[in-house]
Amino acid sequence: MKKIGVMIIVFSLTFLIFNEKIRECIDEKVLKKEQIGRVISIDNSNMITQGISRIGSQNLEVEILSGKYQGEVIEINNLLNGSMEYDEVYSTGDKILVAIWENEGEIVGKALSLLRMDKIVELGCIFIVLLLIYARGIGFKSLISFVGSVVIIWEYLIPALKDGENIFFITIITLVFLSALIIFLVAGFTRKGITAFLGTMSGLFTTASLTFLFGDIFRIDGMNQPFAQSVVFASAMRIDILKIFYSAIVIGASGAAMDIAMDMAATIEELKYHNPKISTPQLIKSGFNVGRSVIGTMTTTLLLAYSGGFLTLMMLFLERDMTLLQILNMKLITSEIIKIIIGSIGLVVVAPMTTYIGGVIYSLQIDMESILKKRCPLKKVFNIILK
């Protein structure tokens, strides 16, 4: 406890000292096309409030805080369309993102949004320190896997999906690689790592197969996804948005499958560690008992995860007094039901498969760790990443 207290104090002092450095890093490294400005005065005479929405415009005086035009004060007209999803209403002292360009020698700007990145960094730092305090070395490895996953998804998966070719195949290959990256960084090249990886693969391919085989039965076109129509038009109708929807189902279910697989692998490892003489059937039976309890709550977790983003929609259904039959047959709701059911089937498969795999692997009398460390070519890659 003393060590934890010292770590919290050290982190707090470090964060207070380098907080401005973090902000400067955001200003200089993250923001390239946009600049940061501070609203120094506002004229709301052209803004009309109608209920809770606003239309018209705000006339802003903005001081530029970064980039080539740092120190300049420009006037910006912030248009408001009455769309609360997209409109930004500013107050004096707000830091905002500004797009700046020159027009006939005059500096022109457009307000993009409030600057929220610095708050995101602060919240992320709290998460990181808590993770490191509790999980220590494993927490550090999980952070590496998290960053690696973000890079792979943003730099490879999204551009590949944008190209619109082999969408489903690319998604599966990416998820296989991500699963290997995350599991082997966290669990290492051990029996537990192999068990969790193979268990995850069983759930991944089950989910992918069900999506591919039964997706067309529901006659879902994939246009229920956010900004789907804009993406289709932006790609000149090249992208098969239905395949993107199928990919979203598999991606959404893969994280939960990996979680279940690691839980079961860790359970099998602990059972074997505390009772080395336990037989394979007993090991599998004990794993099944744990798996039933985990699955019982994880399926509900999927329901809550998917439905949490639709609270306002469900409130609208209640307000309009729609029947349950109407709601369940809507394209948007059916799409979410498909995600929940296919993801849940994947979870139900992962738990017993991981238990069987773990029971066999942990009953082998060979030194798998030594073999993996000596002969697995991926270990060199992960060693390079860790260094």
Short mmCIF file of C-alpha atoms in Angstrom, two decimals:
data_model
loop_
_atom_site.label_atom_id
_atom_site.label_comp_id
_atom_site.label_asym_id
_atom_site.label_seq_id
_atom_site.Cartn_x
_atom_site.Cartn_y
_atom_site.Cartn_z
CA MET A 1 0.00 0.00 0.00
CA LYS A 2 2.88 2.34 0.76
CA LYS A 3 4.29 1.84 -2.76
CA ILE A 4 0.90 2.57 -4.30
CA GLY A 5 0.58 5.76 -2.27
CA VAL A 6 4.04 6.92 -3.31
CA MET A 7 3.26 6.21 -6.97
CA ILE A 8 0.03 8.24 -6.79
CA ILE A 9 1.83 11.21 -5.19
CA VAL A 10 4.67 11.07 -7.74
CA PHE A 11 2.22 10.89 -10.63
CA SER A 12 0.13 13.77 -9.29
CA LEU A 13 3.17 16.03 -8.89
CA THR A 14 4.48 15.04 -12.33
CA PHE A 15 1.13 15.71 -13.92
CA LEU A 16 0.87 19.16 -12.34
CA ILE A 17 4.38 20.07 -13.47
CA PHE A 18 4.07 18.81 -17.02
CA ASN A 19 0.43 19.68 -17.64
CA GLU A 20 1.40 22.70 -19.72
CA LYS A 21 3.93 20.56 -21.60
CA ILE A 22 1.10 18.18 -22.49
CA ARG A 23 -0.93 21.08 -23.84
CA GLU A 24 2.05 22.32 -25.87
CA CYS A 25 2.52 18.82 -27.28
CA ILE A 26 -1.11 18.83 -28.40
CA ASP A 27 -0.70 22.26 -29.96
CA GLU A 28 2.50 21.45 -31.86
CA LYS A 29 2.36 17.75 -32.71
CA VAL A 30 -1.29 16.74 -33.01
CA LEU A 31 -2.72 19.83 -34.67
CA LYS A 32 -1.30 20.38 -38.16
CA LYS A 33 -4.08 21.58 -40.45
CA GLU A 34 -6.02 23.32 -37.70
CA GLN A 35 -4.92 25.95 -35.21
CA ILE A 36 -6.00 26.75 -31.67
CA GLY A 37 -7.79 29.98 -30.87
CA ARG A 38 -9.32 31.64 -27.83
CA VAL A 39 -12.66 33.42 -28.01
CA ILE A 40 -12.11 36.92 -26.60
CA SER A 41 -15.50 38.48 -27.40
CA ILE A 42 -18.89 37.42 -28.75
CA ASP A 43 -21.76 39.21 -30.46
CA ASN A 44 -24.97 37.14 -30.23
CA SER A 45 -27.27 39.76 -31.74
CA ASN A 46 -27.85 37.61 -34.83
CA MET A 47 -28.58 34.44 -32.85
CA ILE A 48 -32.19 33.44 -32.27
CA THR A 49 -33.13 30.94 -29.58
CA GLN A 50 -36.07 28.68 -30.37
CA GLY A 51 -36.81 26.35 -27.49
CA ILE A 52 -33.53 24.57 -26.81
CA SER A 53 -32.08 25.07 -30.30
CA ARG A 54 -30.39 28.13 -31.75
CA ILE A 55 -30.34 29.46 -35.29
CA GLY A 56 -28.58 32.39 -36.93
CA SER A 57 -24.97 33.13 -36.16
CA GLN A 58 -22.43 34.23 -33.59
CA ASN A 59 -19.85 36.88 -34.44
CA LEU A 60 -16.64 35.88 -32.69
CA GLU A 61 -13.38 37.67 -32.06
CA VAL A 62 -10.75 34.98 -31.82
CA GLU A 63 -7.10 35.25 -30.80
CA ILE A 64 -4.93 32.66 -32.57
CA LEU A 65 -2.75 30.81 -30.05
CA SER A 66 -0.66 28.56 -32.32
CA GLY A 67 0.90 28.25 -35.73
CA LYS A 68 1.93 30.81 -38.31
CA TYR A 69 -0.68 33.37 -37.29
CA GLN A 70 -0.10 33.16 -33.54
CA GLY A 71 -1.07 36.39 -31.81
CA GLU A 72 -3.39 37.55 -34.60
CA VAL A 73 -6.99 38.47 -33.76
CA ILE A 74 -9.57 37.61 -36.42
CA GLU A 75 -13.34 37.78 -36.74
CA ILE A 76 -15.23 34.56 -37.37
CA ASN A 77 -18.91 34.09 -38.20
CA ASN A 78 -20.16 30.91 -36.48
CA LEU A 79 -23.25 29.75 -38.37
CA LEU A 80 -25.97 27.92 -36.41
CA ASN A 81 -28.49 25.79 -38.32
CA GLY A 82 -30.63 24.69 -35.38
CA SER A 83 -29.15 21.21 -35.53
CA MET A 84 -28.08 20.46 -31.98
CA GLU A 85 -26.12 17.37 -33.07
CA TYR A 86 -23.64 19.47 -35.02
CA ASP A 87 -23.90 23.12 -33.94
CA GLU A 88 -21.31 24.49 -31.52
CA VAL A 89 -22.23 27.53 -29.40
CA TYR A 90 -19.23 29.29 -27.88
CA SER A 91 -18.66 31.47 -24.84
CA THR A 92 -15.99 34.04 -24.03
CA GLY A 93 -12.75 32.37 -22.99
CA ASP A 94 -13.40 29.09 -24.84
CA LYS A 95 -10.50 27.46 -26.62
CA ILE A 96 -11.57 26.35 -30.08
CA LEU A 97 -10.18 24.69 -33.18
CA VAL A 98 -9.96 27.10 -36.10
CA ALA A 99 -9.31 26.46 -39.78
CA ILE A 100 -7.29 29.41 -41.13
CA TRP A 101 -6.39 30.45 -44.66
CA GLU A 102 -5.57 33.62 -46.57
CA ASN A 103 -7.99 35.18 -49.04
CA GLU A 104 -6.60 38.07 -51.08
CA GLY A 105 -4.11 38.86 -48.36
CA GLU A 106 -6.71 38.77 -45.59
CA ILE A 107 -6.67 36.14 -42.83
CA VAL A 108 -9.93 34.20 -42.86
CA GLY A 109 -11.00 31.60 -40.32
CA LYS A 110 -13.74 29.11 -39.61
CA ALA A 111 -14.63 27.78 -36.16
CA LEU A 112 -14.60 23.98 -36.16
CA SER A 113 -15.26 22.86 -32.58
CA LEU A 114 -14.36 23.33 -28.95
CA LEU A 115 -10.87 22.13 -28.02
CA ARG A 116 -11.48 18.95 -26.04
CA MET A 117 -8.23 17.10 -26.68
CA ASP A 118 -6.48 18.44 -23.58
CA LYS A 119 -9.26 17.09 -21.35
CA ILE A 120 -9.08 13.76 -23.15
CA VAL A 121 -5.36 13.58 -22.42
CA GLU A 122 -5.93 14.34 -18.74
CA LEU A 123 -8.59 11.63 -18.44
CA GLY A 124 -6.36 9.21 -20.34
CA CYS A 125 -3.51 9.88 -17.91
CA ILE A 126 -5.75 8.97 -14.98
CA PHE A 127 -6.65 5.69 -16.70
CA ILE A 128 -3.00 4.91 -17.44
CA VAL A 129 -1.76 5.48 -13.91
CA LEU A 130 -4.56 3.41 -12.37
CA LEU A 131 -3.89 0.61 -14.84
CA LEU A 132 -0.16 0.64 -14.10
CA ILE A 133 -0.71 0.75 -10.34
CA TYR A 134 -2.95 -2.31 -10.41
CA ALA A 135 -1.66 -4.38 -13.33
CA ARG A 136 2.00 -3.21 -13.30
CA GLY A 137 3.96 -5.00 -16.04
CA ILE A 138 0.87 -6.54 -17.59
CA GLY A 139 -0.77 -3.13 -17.55
CA PHE A 140 2.18 -1.67 -19.45
CA LYS A 141 1.95 -4.43 -22.04
CA SER A 142 -1.80 -3.89 -22.37
CA LEU A 143 -1.15 -0.21 -23.07
CA ILE A 144 1.27 -1.18 -25.82
CA SER A 145 -1.31 -3.53 -27.29
CA PHE A 146 -3.95 -0.78 -27.05
CA VAL A 147 -1.79 1.73 -28.91
CA GLY A 148 -0.80 -0.91 -31.46
CA SER A 149 -4.45 -1.79 -32.05
CA VAL A 150 -5.39 1.85 -32.62
CA VAL A 151 -2.54 2.29 -35.10
CA ILE A 152 -3.40 -0.88 -37.01
CA ILE A 153 -7.11 -0.04 -37.20
CA TRP A 154 -6.54 3.57 -38.25
CA GLU A 155 -3.55 3.10 -40.54
CA TYR A 156 -4.47 -0.23 -42.15
CA LEU A 157 -8.03 -1.45 -41.55
CA ILE A 158 -9.92 1.81 -42.20
CA PRO A 159 -7.99 2.64 -45.42
CA ALA A 160 -8.45 -0.96 -46.61
CA LEU A 161 -12.19 -0.78 -45.98
CA LYS A 162 -12.28 2.59 -47.72
CA ASP A 163 -10.79 1.00 -50.85
CA GLY A 164 -13.84 -1.25 -50.90
CA GLU A 165 -12.14 -4.50 -51.95
CA ASN A 166 -12.18 -7.82 -50.03
CA ILE A 167 -13.77 -6.03 -47.08
CA PHE A 168 -14.78 -9.09 -45.09
CA PHE A 169 -11.53 -10.96 -45.72
CA ILE A 170 -9.40 -7.97 -44.72
CA THR A 171 -11.42 -7.58 -41.52
CA ILE A 172 -10.85 -11.21 -40.52
CA ILE A 173 -7.11 -11.08 -41.23
CA THR A 174 -6.78 -7.83 -39.26
CA LEU A 175 -8.66 -9.26 -36.28
CA VAL A 176 -6.50 -12.40 -36.28
CA PHE A 177 -3.36 -10.24 -36.16
CA LEU A 178 -4.82 -7.93 -33.51
CA SER A 179 -5.83 -10.90 -31.36
CA ALA A 180 -2.29 -12.28 -31.58
CA LEU A 181 -0.79 -8.89 -30.76
CA ILE A 182 -3.00 -8.28 -27.74
CA ILE A 183 -3.02 -11.78 -26.28
CA PHE A 184 0.68 -12.58 -26.69
CA LEU A 185 1.77 -9.18 -25.42
CA VAL A 186 -0.36 -9.59 -22.31
CA ALA A 187 -0.03 -13.33 -21.66
CA GLY A 188 3.29 -13.99 -23.41
CA PHE A 189 4.20 -17.08 -25.44
CA THR A 190 2.87 -19.43 -22.81
CA ARG A 191 0.23 -22.11 -22.48
CA LYS A 192 -2.20 -19.44 -21.33
CA GLY A 193 -1.44 -17.28 -24.35
CA ILE A 194 -1.86 -20.16 -26.81
CA THR A 195 -5.09 -21.25 -25.11
CA ALA A 196 -6.57 -17.76 -25.17
CA PHE A 197 -5.55 -17.18 -28.79
CA LEU A 198 -7.03 -20.45 -30.08
CA GLY A 199 -10.19 -19.88 -28.05
CA THR A 200 -10.53 -16.38 -29.52
CA MET A 201 -10.10 -17.79 -33.02
CA SER A 202 -12.94 -20.25 -32.44
CA GLY A 203 -15.27 -17.39 -31.53
CA LEU A 204 -14.00 -15.15 -34.33
CA PHE A 205 -14.56 -17.70 -37.08
CA THR A 206 -17.93 -18.73 -35.62
CA THR A 207 -19.10 -15.12 -35.64
CA ALA A 208 -17.73 -14.52 -39.14
CA SER A 209 -19.39 -17.66 -40.50
CA LEU A 210 -22.78 -16.84 -38.98
CA THR A 211 -22.60 -13.28 -40.27
CA PHE A 212 -21.69 -14.39 -43.77
CA LEU A 213 -24.24 -17.24 -43.94
CA PHE A 214 -27.27 -15.63 -42.30
CA GLY A 215 -26.75 -11.90 -42.84
CA ASP A 216 -28.76 -11.73 -46.07
CA ILE A 217 -31.79 -13.45 -44.56
CA PHE A 218 -32.79 -10.31 -42.65
CA ARG A 219 -32.57 -8.12 -45.79
CA ILE A 220 -30.52 -5.47 -44.03
CA ASP A 221 -28.78 -3.06 -46.42
CA GLY A 222 -26.27 -1.65 -43.92
CA MET A 223 -27.53 1.92 -44.31
CA ASN A 224 -28.53 2.01 -40.64
CA GLN A 225 -24.92 2.79 -39.67
CA PRO A 226 -23.96 6.38 -38.79
CA PHE A 227 -23.09 8.46 -41.89
CA ALA A 228 -23.46 5.37 -44.11
CA GLN A 229 -25.13 7.33 -46.90
CA SER A 230 -22.41 9.99 -46.83
CA VAL A 231 -19.72 7.30 -47.03
CA VAL A 232 -21.40 5.64 -50.01
CA PHE A 233 -21.73 8.92 -51.90
CA ALA A 234 -18.17 9.99 -51.02
CA SER A 235 -16.83 6.72 -52.47
CA ALA A 236 -18.76 7.23 -55.74
CA MET A 237 -20.89 4.17 -54.90
CA ARG A 238 -17.84 1.88 -54.88
CA ILE A 239 -18.14 0.69 -51.28
CA ASP A 240 -20.44 -2.20 -50.41
CA ILE A 241 -21.90 -0.76 -47.22
CA LEU A 242 -23.51 -4.11 -46.34
CA LYS A 243 -20.06 -5.71 -46.12
CA ILE A 244 -19.01 -2.85 -43.85
CA PHE A 245 -21.97 -3.71 -41.63
CA TYR A 246 -20.91 -7.36 -41.55
CA SER A 247 -17.39 -6.28 -40.59
CA ALA A 248 -18.81 -4.13 -37.78
CA ILE A 249 -20.62 -7.18 -36.37
CA VAL A 250 -17.43 -9.27 -36.31
CA ILE A 251 -15.29 -6.45 -34.91
CA GLY A 252 -17.79 -5.72 -32.15
CA ALA A 253 -17.98 -9.38 -31.11
CA SER A 254 -14.23 -10.07 -31.29
CA GLY A 255 -13.37 -7.95 -28.24
CA ALA A 256 -15.84 -9.77 -26.01
CA ALA A 257 -14.66 -13.13 -27.40
CA MET A 258 -11.07 -12.26 -26.55
CA ASP A 259 -12.13 -11.27 -23.04
CA ILE A 260 -13.94 -14.57 -22.45
CA ALA A 261 -11.05 -16.58 -23.91
CA MET A 262 -8.51 -14.89 -21.62
CA ASP A 263 -10.78 -15.39 -18.60
CA MET A 264 -11.10 -19.09 -19.31
CA ALA A 265 -7.39 -19.53 -20.05
CA ALA A 266 -6.46 -17.80 -16.79
CA THR A 267 -8.97 -19.98 -14.93
CA ILE A 268 -7.50 -23.19 -16.36
CA GLU A 269 -3.99 -21.97 -15.50
CA GLU A 270 -4.93 -21.22 -11.88
CA LEU A 271 -6.69 -24.57 -11.47
CA LYS A 272 -3.65 -26.42 -12.78
CA TYR A 273 -1.24 -24.33 -10.69
CA HIS A 274 -3.03 -24.98 -7.40
CA ASN A 275 -3.70 -28.65 -8.19
CA PRO A 276 -0.98 -29.99 -10.53
CA LYS A 277 -2.34 -33.54 -10.27
CA ILE A 278 -5.83 -32.63 -11.47
CA SER A 279 -6.96 -34.83 -14.35
CA THR A 280 -7.93 -33.47 -17.75
CA PRO A 281 -11.66 -34.31 -17.36
CA GLN A 282 -11.75 -32.63 -13.95
CA LEU A 283 -9.91 -29.62 -15.32
CA ILE A 284 -12.39 -29.27 -18.17
CA LYS A 285 -15.37 -29.78 -15.88
CA SER A 286 -14.16 -27.06 -13.50
CA GLY A 287 -13.56 -24.76 -16.45
CA PHE A 288 -17.09 -25.41 -17.66
CA ASN A 289 -18.51 -24.43 -14.29
CA VAL A 290 -16.66 -21.12 -14.40
CA GLY A 291 -17.56 -20.59 -18.05
CA ARG A 292 -21.29 -20.92 -17.41
CA SER A 293 -21.16 -18.13 -14.84
CA VAL A 294 -19.08 -15.87 -17.08
CA ILE A 295 -21.32 -16.40 -20.10
CA GLY A 296 -24.41 -15.70 -17.99
CA THR A 297 -23.30 -12.12 -17.40
CA MET A 298 -21.32 -11.46 -20.58
CA THR A 299 -24.36 -11.94 -22.84
CA THR A 300 -26.19 -9.27 -20.85
CA THR A 301 -23.09 -7.09 -21.13
CA LEU A 302 -23.39 -7.20 -24.92
CA LEU A 303 -27.05 -6.18 -24.67
CA LEU A 304 -26.19 -3.22 -22.43
CA ALA A 305 -23.23 -2.20 -24.59
CA TYR A 306 -25.26 -2.07 -27.79
CA SER A 307 -28.47 -0.66 -26.30
CA GLY A 308 -26.66 2.04 -24.31
CA GLY A 309 -26.20 4.10 -27.45
CA PHE A 310 -29.92 4.04 -28.24
CA LEU A 311 -31.44 5.36 -25.03
CA THR A 312 -32.88 8.45 -26.69
CA LEU A 313 -34.34 6.34 -29.51
CA MET A 314 -36.05 4.03 -27.01
CA MET A 315 -37.44 7.06 -25.21
CA LEU A 316 -38.85 8.23 -28.56
CA PHE A 317 -40.51 4.84 -29.07
CA LEU A 318 -42.14 5.15 -25.68
CA GLU A 319 -43.26 8.69 -26.39
CA ARG A 320 -44.92 7.64 -29.67
CA ASP A 321 -46.55 4.62 -28.03
CA MET A 322 -45.15 2.19 -30.60
CA THR A 323 -45.87 -1.52 -30.19
CA LEU A 324 -43.13 -4.04 -29.52
CA LEU A 325 -43.86 -5.72 -32.87
CA GLN A 326 -43.29 -2.45 -34.72
CA ILE A 327 -40.07 -1.75 -32.85
CA LEU A 328 -38.51 -5.19 -33.34
CA ASN A 329 -39.20 -5.15 -37.09
CA MET A 330 -37.58 -1.79 -37.72
CA LYS A 331 -34.40 -2.01 -39.79
CA LEU A 332 -32.35 -0.10 -37.23
CA ILE A 333 -33.47 -2.27 -34.31
CA THR A 334 -33.14 -5.51 -36.28
CA SER A 335 -29.54 -4.59 -37.09
CA GLU A 336 -28.71 -4.24 -33.40
CA ILE A 337 -30.51 -7.49 -32.58
CA ILE A 338 -28.39 -9.26 -35.19
CA LYS A 339 -25.23 -7.90 -33.57
CA ILE A 340 -26.34 -9.03 -30.11
CA ILE A 341 -27.44 -12.52 -31.14
CA ILE A 342 -24.45 -13.32 -33.36
CA GLY A 343 -22.05 -11.89 -30.78
CA SER A 344 -23.70 -13.93 -28.02
CA ILE A 345 -23.47 -17.13 -30.08
CA GLY A 346 -19.78 -16.43 -30.53
CA LEU A 347 -19.36 -16.06 -26.77
CA VAL A 348 -21.23 -19.29 -26.07
CA VAL A 349 -18.83 -21.07 -28.43
CA VAL A 350 -15.68 -19.42 -27.05
CA ALA A 351 -16.10 -20.53 -23.43
CA PRO A 352 -16.34 -24.33 -23.95
CA MET A 353 -13.83 -24.32 -26.83
CA THR A 354 -11.26 -22.44 -24.75
CA THR A 355 -11.90 -24.80 -21.85
CA TYR A 356 -11.35 -27.88 -24.02
CA ILE A 357 -8.23 -26.38 -25.62
CA GLY A 358 -6.84 -25.32 -22.25
CA GLY A 359 -7.55 -28.70 -20.70
CA VAL A 360 -5.59 -30.44 -23.44
CA ILE A 361 -2.71 -27.96 -23.53
CA TYR A 362 -2.23 -27.88 -19.76
CA SER A 363 -2.29 -31.68 -19.63
CA LEU A 364 0.60 -32.02 -22.08
CA GLN A 365 3.81 -33.18 -20.46
CA ILE A 366 6.11 -31.19 -22.75
CA ASP A 367 7.73 -27.85 -21.96
CA MET A 368 5.74 -25.70 -24.37
CA GLU A 369 7.14 -22.44 -23.04
CA SER A 370 10.70 -23.39 -23.97
CA ILE A 371 9.63 -24.55 -27.43
CA LEU A 372 7.71 -21.35 -28.09
CA LYS A 373 10.52 -19.13 -26.86
CA LYS A 374 13.10 -20.86 -29.04
CA ARG A 375 11.16 -21.49 -32.23
CA CYS A 376 8.34 -18.97 -32.48
CA PRO A 377 9.37 -16.33 -35.07
CA LEU A 378 6.80 -13.85 -33.74
CA LYS A 379 8.65 -13.59 -30.43
CA LYS A 380 11.40 -11.53 -32.06
CA VAL A 381 8.78 -9.11 -33.36
CA PHE A 382 7.23 -8.67 -29.92
CA ASN A 383 10.67 -8.27 -28.32
CA ILE A 384 11.40 -5.44 -30.74
CA ILE A 385 8.04 -3.80 -29.89
CA LEU A 386 8.71 -4.06 -26.15
CA LYS A 387 12.17 -2.54 -26.52
#
